[in-house]
GROMACS .gro file of C-alpha atoms in nm:
model
  355
    1MET     CA    1  -5.231   9.917  -1.131
    2LYS     CA    2  -4.944   9.687  -1.045
    3ARG     CA    3  -4.646   9.836  -0.867
    4PHE     CA    4  -4.283   9.773  -0.953
    5VAL     CA    5  -4.106   9.927  -0.653
    6ILE     CA    6  -3.736  10.016  -0.650
    7LEU     CA    7  -3.567  10.086  -0.319
    8GLY     CA    8  -3.273  10.316  -0.383
    9GLY     CA    9  -3.200  10.558  -0.668
   10GLY     CA   10  -2.830  10.483  -0.698
   11TYR     CA   11  -2.646  10.326  -0.990
   12GLY     CA   12  -2.834   9.996  -0.983
   13GLY     CA   13  -3.182  10.118  -0.893
   14LEU     CA   14  -3.181  10.408  -1.138
   15THR     CA   15  -3.058  10.180  -1.416
   16VAL     CA   16  -3.353   9.946  -1.356
   17ALA     CA   17  -3.594  10.241  -1.370
   18ASN     CA   18  -3.446  10.386  -1.689
   19GLU     CA   19  -3.436  10.048  -1.865
   20LEU     CA   20  -3.797   9.971  -1.776
   21LEU     CA   21  -3.921  10.311  -1.892
   22GLU     CA   22  -3.728  10.293  -2.218
   23ASN     CA   23  -3.858   9.950  -2.320
   24HIS     CA   24  -4.239   9.944  -2.341
   25LEU     CA   25  -4.359   9.921  -1.984
   26PRO     CA   26  -4.695   9.738  -1.966
   27GLU     CA   27  -4.990   9.976  -1.940
   28ASP     CA   28  -5.105   9.825  -1.609
   29VAL     CA   29  -4.765   9.872  -1.438
   30VAL     CA   30  -4.631  10.179  -1.262
   31VAL     CA   31  -4.271  10.214  -1.142
   32VAL     CA   32  -4.221  10.354  -0.792
   33LEU     CA   33  -3.872  10.477  -0.702
   34ILE     CA   34  -3.802  10.538  -0.332
   35ASP     CA   35  -3.498  10.730  -0.213
   36ARG     CA   36  -3.394  10.956   0.073
   37MET     CA   37  -3.274  11.228  -0.165
   38PRO     CA   38  -3.449  11.406  -0.455
   39PHE     CA   39  -3.162  11.314  -0.688
   40GLN     CA   40  -2.899  11.051  -0.749
   41GLY     CA   41  -2.564  11.125  -0.590
   42LEU     CA   42  -2.268  11.010  -0.800
   43LYS     CA   43  -2.104  10.807  -0.527
   44THR     CA   44  -1.792  10.717  -0.722
   45GLU     CA   45  -1.705  11.088  -0.715
   46TYR     CA   46  -1.768  11.156  -0.346
   47TYR     CA   47  -1.393  11.174  -0.288
   48SER     CA   48  -1.392  11.509  -0.474
   49LEU     CA   49  -1.689  11.631  -0.271
   50VAL     CA   50  -1.498  11.545   0.046
   51ALA     CA   51  -1.187  11.727  -0.076
   52GLY     CA   52  -1.384  12.029  -0.196
   53THR     CA   53  -1.265  12.002  -0.556
   54SER     CA   54  -1.621  11.942  -0.684
   55ALA     CA   55  -1.935  12.129  -0.583
   56ASP     CA   56  -2.216  11.906  -0.467
   57ILE     CA   57  -2.441  12.039  -0.746
   58ASP     CA   58  -2.198  11.882  -0.997
   59LEU     CA   59  -2.244  11.538  -0.841
   60ARG     CA   60  -2.623  11.530  -0.868
   61VAL     CA   61  -2.825  11.355  -1.138
   62SER     CA   62  -3.197  11.427  -1.163
   63PHE     CA   63  -3.438  11.138  -1.150
   64PRO     CA   64  -3.636  11.072  -1.471
   65SER     CA   65  -3.951  11.273  -1.534
   66ASP     CA   66  -4.209  11.031  -1.670
   67PRO     CA   67  -4.583  10.987  -1.606
   68ARG     CA   68  -4.522  10.615  -1.552
   69LEU     CA   69  -4.273  10.685  -1.272
   70ILE     CA   70  -4.367  10.784  -0.917
   71VAL     CA   71  -4.073  10.914  -0.713
   72THR     CA   72  -4.126  10.890  -0.337
   73TYR     CA   73  -3.890  11.039  -0.080
   74GLY     CA   74  -3.841  10.881   0.260
   75GLU     CA   75  -3.652  10.642   0.483
   76VAL     CA   76  -3.714  10.271   0.430
   77THR     CA   77  -3.710  10.099   0.768
   78ASP     CA   78  -3.819   9.744   0.688
   79ILE     CA   79  -3.940   9.506   0.418
   80ASP     CA   80  -4.229   9.262   0.479
   81LEU     CA   81  -4.153   8.989   0.226
   82HIS     CA   82  -4.459   8.781   0.315
   83GLY     CA   83  -4.700   9.073   0.315
   84LYS     CA   84  -4.524   9.225   0.011
   85GLN     CA   85  -4.497   9.567   0.173
   86VAL     CA   86  -4.228   9.830   0.216
   87ILE     CA   87  -4.225   9.995   0.558
   88MET     CA   88  -4.123  10.363   0.566
   89ALA     CA   89  -4.067  10.602   0.856
   90GLY     CA   90  -4.369  10.826   0.912
   91GLN     CA   91  -4.559  10.692   0.610
   92GLU     CA   92  -4.815  10.425   0.535
   93PRO     CA   93  -4.678  10.086   0.423
   94LEU     CA   94  -4.643  10.057   0.044
   95ASP     CA   95  -4.763   9.743  -0.132
   96TYR     CA   96  -4.560   9.602  -0.419
   97ASP     CA   97  -4.602   9.339  -0.687
   98TRP     CA   98  -4.230   9.335  -0.769
   99LEU     CA   99  -3.948   9.480  -0.565
  100VAL     CA  100  -3.585   9.575  -0.625
  101ILE     CA  101  -3.359   9.608  -0.322
  102ALA     CA  102  -3.086   9.851  -0.428
  103LEU     CA  103  -3.017  10.027  -0.099
  104GLY     CA  104  -2.639  10.020  -0.120
  105CYS     CA  105  -2.396   9.986   0.166
  106THR     CA  106  -2.275  10.136   0.489
  107ASP     CA  107  -1.936  10.146   0.656
  108ASN     CA  108  -1.793   9.836   0.818
  109TYR     CA  109  -1.618   9.938   1.138
  110HIS     CA  110  -1.507   9.582   1.218
  111GLY     CA  111  -1.612   9.617   1.579
  112ILE     CA  112  -1.343   9.879   1.648
  113GLU     CA  113  -1.431  10.085   1.955
  114GLY     CA  114  -1.505  10.449   1.876
  115ALA     CA  115  -1.456  10.409   1.500
  116GLU     CA  116  -1.802  10.530   1.401
  117LEU     CA  117  -1.803  10.810   1.657
  118TYR     CA  118  -1.458  10.955   1.589
  119SER     CA  119  -1.423  10.919   1.212
  120HIS     CA  120  -1.599  11.062   0.908
  121SER     CA  121  -1.778  10.851   0.650
  122ILE     CA  122  -1.798  10.905   0.274
  123GLN     CA  123  -2.074  10.651   0.212
  124THR     CA  124  -2.358  10.901   0.170
  125PHE     CA  125  -2.401  11.246   0.021
  126SER     CA  126  -2.479  11.385   0.365
  127SER     CA  127  -2.182  11.224   0.542
  128SER     CA  128  -1.948  11.338   0.263
  129ARG     CA  129  -2.066  11.695   0.312
  130LYS     CA  130  -1.991  11.667   0.684
  131ALA     CA  131  -1.648  11.523   0.610
  132TYR     CA  132  -1.580  11.815   0.375
  133GLN     CA  133  -1.673  12.065   0.644
  134ALA     CA  134  -1.453  11.895   0.904
  135LEU     CA  135  -1.157  11.878   0.664
  136GLY     CA  136  -1.206  12.238   0.559
  137ASP     CA  137  -1.184  12.345   0.924
  138VAL     CA  138  -0.845  12.179   0.980
  139LYS     CA  139  -0.585  12.449   1.034
  140PRO     CA  140  -0.275  12.471   0.812
  141TYR     CA  141  -0.023  12.194   0.884
  142GLY     CA  142  -0.289  11.994   1.064
  143GLN     CA  143  -0.294  11.614   1.047
  144VAL     CA  144  -0.553  11.421   0.846
  145THR     CA  145  -0.564  11.042   0.864
  146ILE     CA  146  -0.739  10.819   0.612
  147VAL     CA  147  -0.808  10.469   0.745
  148GLY     CA  148  -0.810  10.220   0.459
  149GLY     CA  149  -0.572  10.203   0.166
  150GLY     CA  150  -0.810  10.070  -0.096
  151LEU     CA  151  -0.945  10.257  -0.398
  152SER     CA  152  -1.161  10.500  -0.198
  153GLY     CA  153  -0.887  10.585   0.050
  154VAL     CA  154  -0.633  10.644  -0.224
  155GLU     CA  155  -0.867  10.874  -0.418
  156VAL     CA  156  -0.957  11.076  -0.107
  157ALA     CA  157  -0.591  11.118  -0.011
  158ALA     CA  158  -0.481  11.220  -0.361
  159GLU     CA  159  -0.765  11.466  -0.415
  160LEU     CA  160  -0.715  11.615  -0.072
  161ARG     CA  161  -0.345  11.657  -0.138
  162GLU     CA  162  -0.421  11.872  -0.444
  163ALA     CA  163  -0.691  12.066  -0.258
  164ARG     CA  164  -0.491  12.127   0.060
  165PRO     CA  165  -0.113  12.115   0.001
  166ASP     CA  166  -0.065  12.261   0.350
  167LEU     CA  167  -0.200  11.955   0.532
  168ASN     CA  168  -0.012  11.656   0.665
  169LEU     CA  169  -0.175  11.348   0.516
  170ARG     CA  170  -0.139  10.981   0.601
  171ILE     CA  171  -0.304  10.657   0.496
  172LEU     CA  172  -0.328  10.364   0.738
  173ASP     CA  173  -0.394  10.008   0.628
  174ARG     CA  174  -0.399   9.665   0.791
  175GLY     CA  175  -0.207   9.517   0.498
  176PRO     CA  176   0.157   9.571   0.409
  177SER     CA  177   0.079   9.830   0.140
  178ILE     CA  178  -0.195  10.036  -0.021
  179LEU     CA  179  -0.413   9.889  -0.299
  180SER     CA  180  -0.335   9.534  -0.188
  181ALA     CA  181  -0.600   9.396  -0.427
  182PHE     CA  182  -0.423   9.548  -0.729
  183PRO     CA  183  -0.112   9.426  -0.918
  184GLY     CA  184   0.229   9.518  -0.784
  185ARG     CA  185   0.299   9.759  -1.071
  186LEU     CA  186  -0.003   9.970  -0.981
  187GLN     CA  187   0.080   9.960  -0.611
  188HIS     CA  188   0.431  10.083  -0.689
  189TYR     CA  189   0.307  10.358  -0.921
  190VAL     CA  190   0.055  10.494  -0.669
  191SER     CA  191   0.303  10.464  -0.382
  192SER     CA  192   0.558  10.660  -0.585
  193TRP     CA  193   0.296  10.931  -0.651
  194PHE     CA  194   0.225  10.957  -0.280
  195ASN     CA  195   0.594  10.970  -0.192
  196GLU     CA  196   0.643  11.247  -0.445
  197HIS     CA  197   0.348  11.440  -0.302
  198GLU     CA  198   0.444  11.380   0.061
  199VAL     CA  199   0.157  11.157   0.167
  200GLU     CA  200   0.263  10.918   0.443
  201MET     CA  201   0.169  10.552   0.396
  202ARG     CA  202   0.172  10.329   0.701
  203GLY     CA  203   0.099   9.957   0.666
  204ARG     CA  204   0.033   9.675   0.913
  205VAL     CA  205  -0.168   9.900   1.141
  206ALA     CA  206  -0.429   9.711   1.344
  207LEU     CA  207  -0.653   9.972   1.501
  208HIS     CA  208  -0.850   9.861   1.806
  209LYS     CA  209  -0.979  10.194   1.938
  210LEU     CA  210  -1.045  10.551   1.824
  211GLU     CA  211  -1.073  10.851   2.052
  212GLU     CA  212  -1.098  11.223   1.991
  213GLY     CA  213  -0.770  11.305   1.817
  214LEU     CA  214  -0.611  10.965   1.885
  215LEU     CA  215  -0.595  10.630   1.706
  216HIS     CA  216  -0.477  10.321   1.896
  217ASP     CA  217  -0.280  10.051   1.715
  218THR     CA  218  -0.257   9.703   1.863
  219ASN     CA  219   0.097   9.671   1.724
  220ASN     CA  220   0.225   9.996   1.874
  221PRO     CA  221   0.173  10.132   2.228
  222ILE     CA  222   0.218  10.493   2.112
  223PRO     CA  223  -0.117  10.644   1.998
  224ILE     CA  224  -0.139  10.799   1.652
  225ARG     CA  225  -0.232  11.166   1.670
  226THR     CA  226  -0.482  11.309   1.422
  227ASP     CA  227  -0.701  11.615   1.378
  228VAL     CA  228  -0.955  11.453   1.143
  229THR     CA  229  -0.999  11.088   1.048
  230VAL     CA  230  -1.175  10.968   0.731
  231TRP     CA  231  -1.295  10.606   0.730
  232THR     CA  232  -1.259  10.405   0.407
  233ALA     CA  233  -1.178  10.067   0.560
  234GLY     CA  234  -1.456   9.847   0.430
  235ILE     CA  235  -1.827   9.830   0.357
  236GLN     CA  236  -2.124   9.608   0.438
  237PRO     CA  237  -2.489   9.596   0.327
  238VAL     CA  238  -2.725   9.846   0.488
  239GLY     CA  239  -2.891   9.767   0.820
  240ILE     CA  240  -3.221   9.656   0.667
  241VAL     CA  241  -3.043   9.380   0.476
  242GLN     CA  242  -2.832   9.289   0.778
  243ARG     CA  243  -3.151   9.225   0.975
  244MET     CA  244  -3.317   9.007   0.710
  245LYS     CA  245  -3.333   8.640   0.810
  246LEU     CA  246  -3.230   8.507   0.469
  247PRO     CA  247  -2.928   8.316   0.332
  248LYS     CA  248  -2.623   8.542   0.292
  249ASP     CA  249  -2.260   8.511   0.196
  250HIS     CA  250  -1.966   8.569   0.433
  251GLN     CA  251  -1.987   8.943   0.362
  252GLY     CA  252  -2.352   8.962   0.465
  253ARG     CA  253  -2.484   9.004   0.111
  254LEU     CA  254  -2.809   8.834   0.011
  255ILE     CA  255  -2.784   8.512  -0.190
  256ILE     CA  256  -2.961   8.546  -0.524
  257ASN     CA  257  -3.034   8.315  -0.816
  258GLU     CA  258  -2.913   8.353  -1.175
  259PHE     CA  259  -3.189   8.606  -1.243
  260HIS     CA  260  -3.088   8.831  -0.948
  261GLN     CA  261  -3.395   8.717  -0.750
  262LEU     CA  262  -3.431   8.596  -0.395
  263PRO     CA  263  -3.473   8.219  -0.446
  264ASN     CA  264  -3.780   8.190  -0.221
  265HIS     CA  265  -3.928   8.527  -0.321
  266THR     CA  266  -3.880   8.554  -0.696
  267GLU     CA  267  -4.079   8.878  -0.714
  268VAL     CA  268  -3.787   9.040  -0.526
  269PHE     CA  269  -3.462   9.135  -0.701
  270VAL     CA  270  -3.138   9.243  -0.533
  271VAL     CA  271  -2.877   9.457  -0.708
  272GLY     CA  272  -2.560   9.636  -0.608
  273ASP     CA  273  -2.385   9.620  -0.272
  274CYS     CA  274  -2.660   9.408  -0.113
  275ALA     CA  275  -2.632   9.123  -0.366
  276SER     CA  276  -2.393   8.830  -0.342
  277MET     CA  277  -2.194   8.829  -0.665
  278SER     CA  278  -1.866   8.676  -0.780
  279PHE     CA  279  -1.699   9.018  -0.809
  280SER     CA  280  -1.650   9.314  -0.578
  281PRO     CA  281  -1.930   9.571  -0.547
  282SER     CA  282  -1.901   9.863  -0.788
  283ALA     CA  283  -2.115  10.111  -0.978
  284GLN     CA  284  -2.036   9.925  -1.299
  285ALA     CA  285  -2.154   9.593  -1.156
  286ALA     CA  286  -2.473   9.749  -1.016
  287GLU     CA  287  -2.559   9.902  -1.353
  288ALA     CA  288  -2.496   9.571  -1.529
  289GLN     CA  289  -2.727   9.396  -1.285
  290GLY     CA  290  -2.988   9.669  -1.331
  291LYS     CA  291  -2.998   9.613  -1.706
  292GLN     CA  292  -3.041   9.239  -1.656
  293VAL     CA  293  -3.320   9.283  -1.401
  294ALA     CA  294  -3.512   9.496  -1.651
  295HIS     CA  295  -3.456   9.228  -1.917
  296VAL     CA  296  -3.588   8.958  -1.682
  297MET     CA  297  -3.900   9.161  -1.609
  298HIS     CA  298  -3.974   9.224  -1.976
  299SER     CA  299  -3.935   8.851  -2.038
  300ILE     CA  300  -4.179   8.775  -1.756
  301TRP     CA  301  -4.431   9.028  -1.886
  302HIS     CA  302  -4.408   8.870  -2.234
  303ASN     CA  303  -4.425   8.511  -2.101
  304GLU     CA  304  -4.074   8.441  -2.228
  305THR     CA  305  -3.779   8.266  -2.066
  306PRO     CA  306  -3.502   8.517  -1.991
  307HIS     CA  307  -3.153   8.442  -2.115
  308LEU     CA  308  -2.882   8.635  -1.937
  309PRO     CA  309  -2.517   8.643  -2.042
  310LYS     CA  310  -2.248   8.636  -1.779
  311ILE     CA  311  -2.172   8.986  -1.655
  312LYS     CA  312  -1.829   9.099  -1.772
  313LEU     CA  313  -1.686   9.411  -1.614
  314LYS     CA  314  -1.475   9.640  -1.829
  315GLY     CA  315  -1.222   9.733  -1.565
  316VAL     CA  316  -1.144   9.964  -1.274
  317LEU     CA  317  -1.035  10.327  -1.285
  318GLY     CA  318  -0.895  10.541  -1.007
  319SER     CA  319  -0.782  10.902  -0.989
  320LEU     CA  320  -0.474  11.066  -0.840
  321GLY     CA  321  -0.597  11.422  -0.839
  322LYS     CA  322  -0.702  11.586  -1.163
  323LYS     CA  323  -0.400  11.499  -1.380
  324ALA     CA  324  -0.306  11.138  -1.306
  325GLY     CA  325  -0.477  10.808  -1.254
  326PHE     CA  326  -0.450  10.431  -1.265
  327GLY     CA  327  -0.663  10.136  -1.356
  328LEU     CA  328  -0.708   9.784  -1.481
  329MET     CA  329  -0.848   9.702  -1.825
  330GLY     CA  330  -0.903   9.332  -1.790
  331ARG     CA  331  -0.570   9.228  -1.641
  332THR     CA  332  -0.373   9.508  -1.804
  333PRO     CA  333  -0.257   9.786  -1.569
  334ILE     CA  334  -0.277  10.142  -1.703
  335MET     CA  335  -0.115  10.440  -1.536
  336GLY     CA  336  -0.070  10.812  -1.590
  337ARG     CA  337  -0.287  11.068  -1.764
  338VAL     CA  338  -0.486  10.828  -1.987
  339PRO     CA  339  -0.680  10.652  -1.709
  340ARG     CA  340  -0.762  10.990  -1.555
  341ILE     CA  341  -0.906  11.108  -1.888
  342LEU     CA  342  -1.101  10.784  -1.919
  343LYS     CA  343  -1.245  10.827  -1.571
  344SER     CA  344  -1.357  11.181  -1.655
  345GLY     CA  345  -1.521  11.047  -1.969
  346VAL     CA  346  -1.709  10.780  -1.773
  347LEU     CA  347  -1.839  11.046  -1.536
  348TRP     CA  348  -1.951  11.266  -1.828
  349ARG     CA  349  -2.134  10.978  -1.992
  350SER     CA  350  -2.299  10.876  -1.665
  351LYS     CA  351  -2.433  11.227  -1.603
  352ARG     CA  352  -2.541  11.276  -1.965
  353HIS     CA  353  -2.721  10.941  -1.993
  354SER     CA  354  -2.886  10.944  -1.652
  355GLY     CA  355  -2.976  11.311  -1.657
   0.00000   0.00000   0.00000
């Protein structure tokens, strides 16, 4: 049997698996899905896991049950592109005929001293659980600091404000304001929400060191006191991809061709946060790539030339607690209750389809 191996059961990897299984997989091919967890964690909703407004059981999606799918649990430590093997901790190497690298991302600490040690990550299910425990242990009127005023930081701060109205919350960002990548109208709307809900926003903060309970800003000699710090200030591909001696873009993502393949190893596909694309990493982009990878493989198996349309993303949605939200549909900003309802609908559809 030939092996189609998928590294990572997140949005991109699971989409590839589902699409292959739903569209006449060749009889001599088996799909192997490798992940650290026995389920998919809905990463776009980890902010609610961190805040304690969603139970972790509600953010799990079961992997498909299919005789043509082998699910393997473990830690991938390396990829031998020339030997066509996946190296896993404590297990025998796994041969592959085709491979999908969909391992996601890790935090980017930008070389800041103590950042990894003295802050909490929300990049994995496990780290989000730990962040939840640390935040839950903060005493009333304690200080929580979120580093990074992008989409993730905003959602964590807003959800935490609804979960713990007793806490002092602040968001720090290197830029002049939160959501700097979004239009001014959205920035103003979200800033107004935070002002109304007493969340401090501090811009132009250039952290150079973190210690226990203290954050050090290059622009201010007075340390910033904090009880718990949550890090949402950037991502980068996982360590395995970082170590690969292959062409990458300025963000460290692997260069791929128009079929999402490594140019010199066309049996290897890259989707999600590890792939160099013209748009920012997102669950939506990873799923779109996953569908196209499955299409390319079916074309290869049928000796056809694949024809892929340009990926067009539908937009971005963010939440401000359970009753308000914001987003972009194309270039059109949307604000208020409607985007929050839309985001809830996207989550429902994702769980229903995948599960």
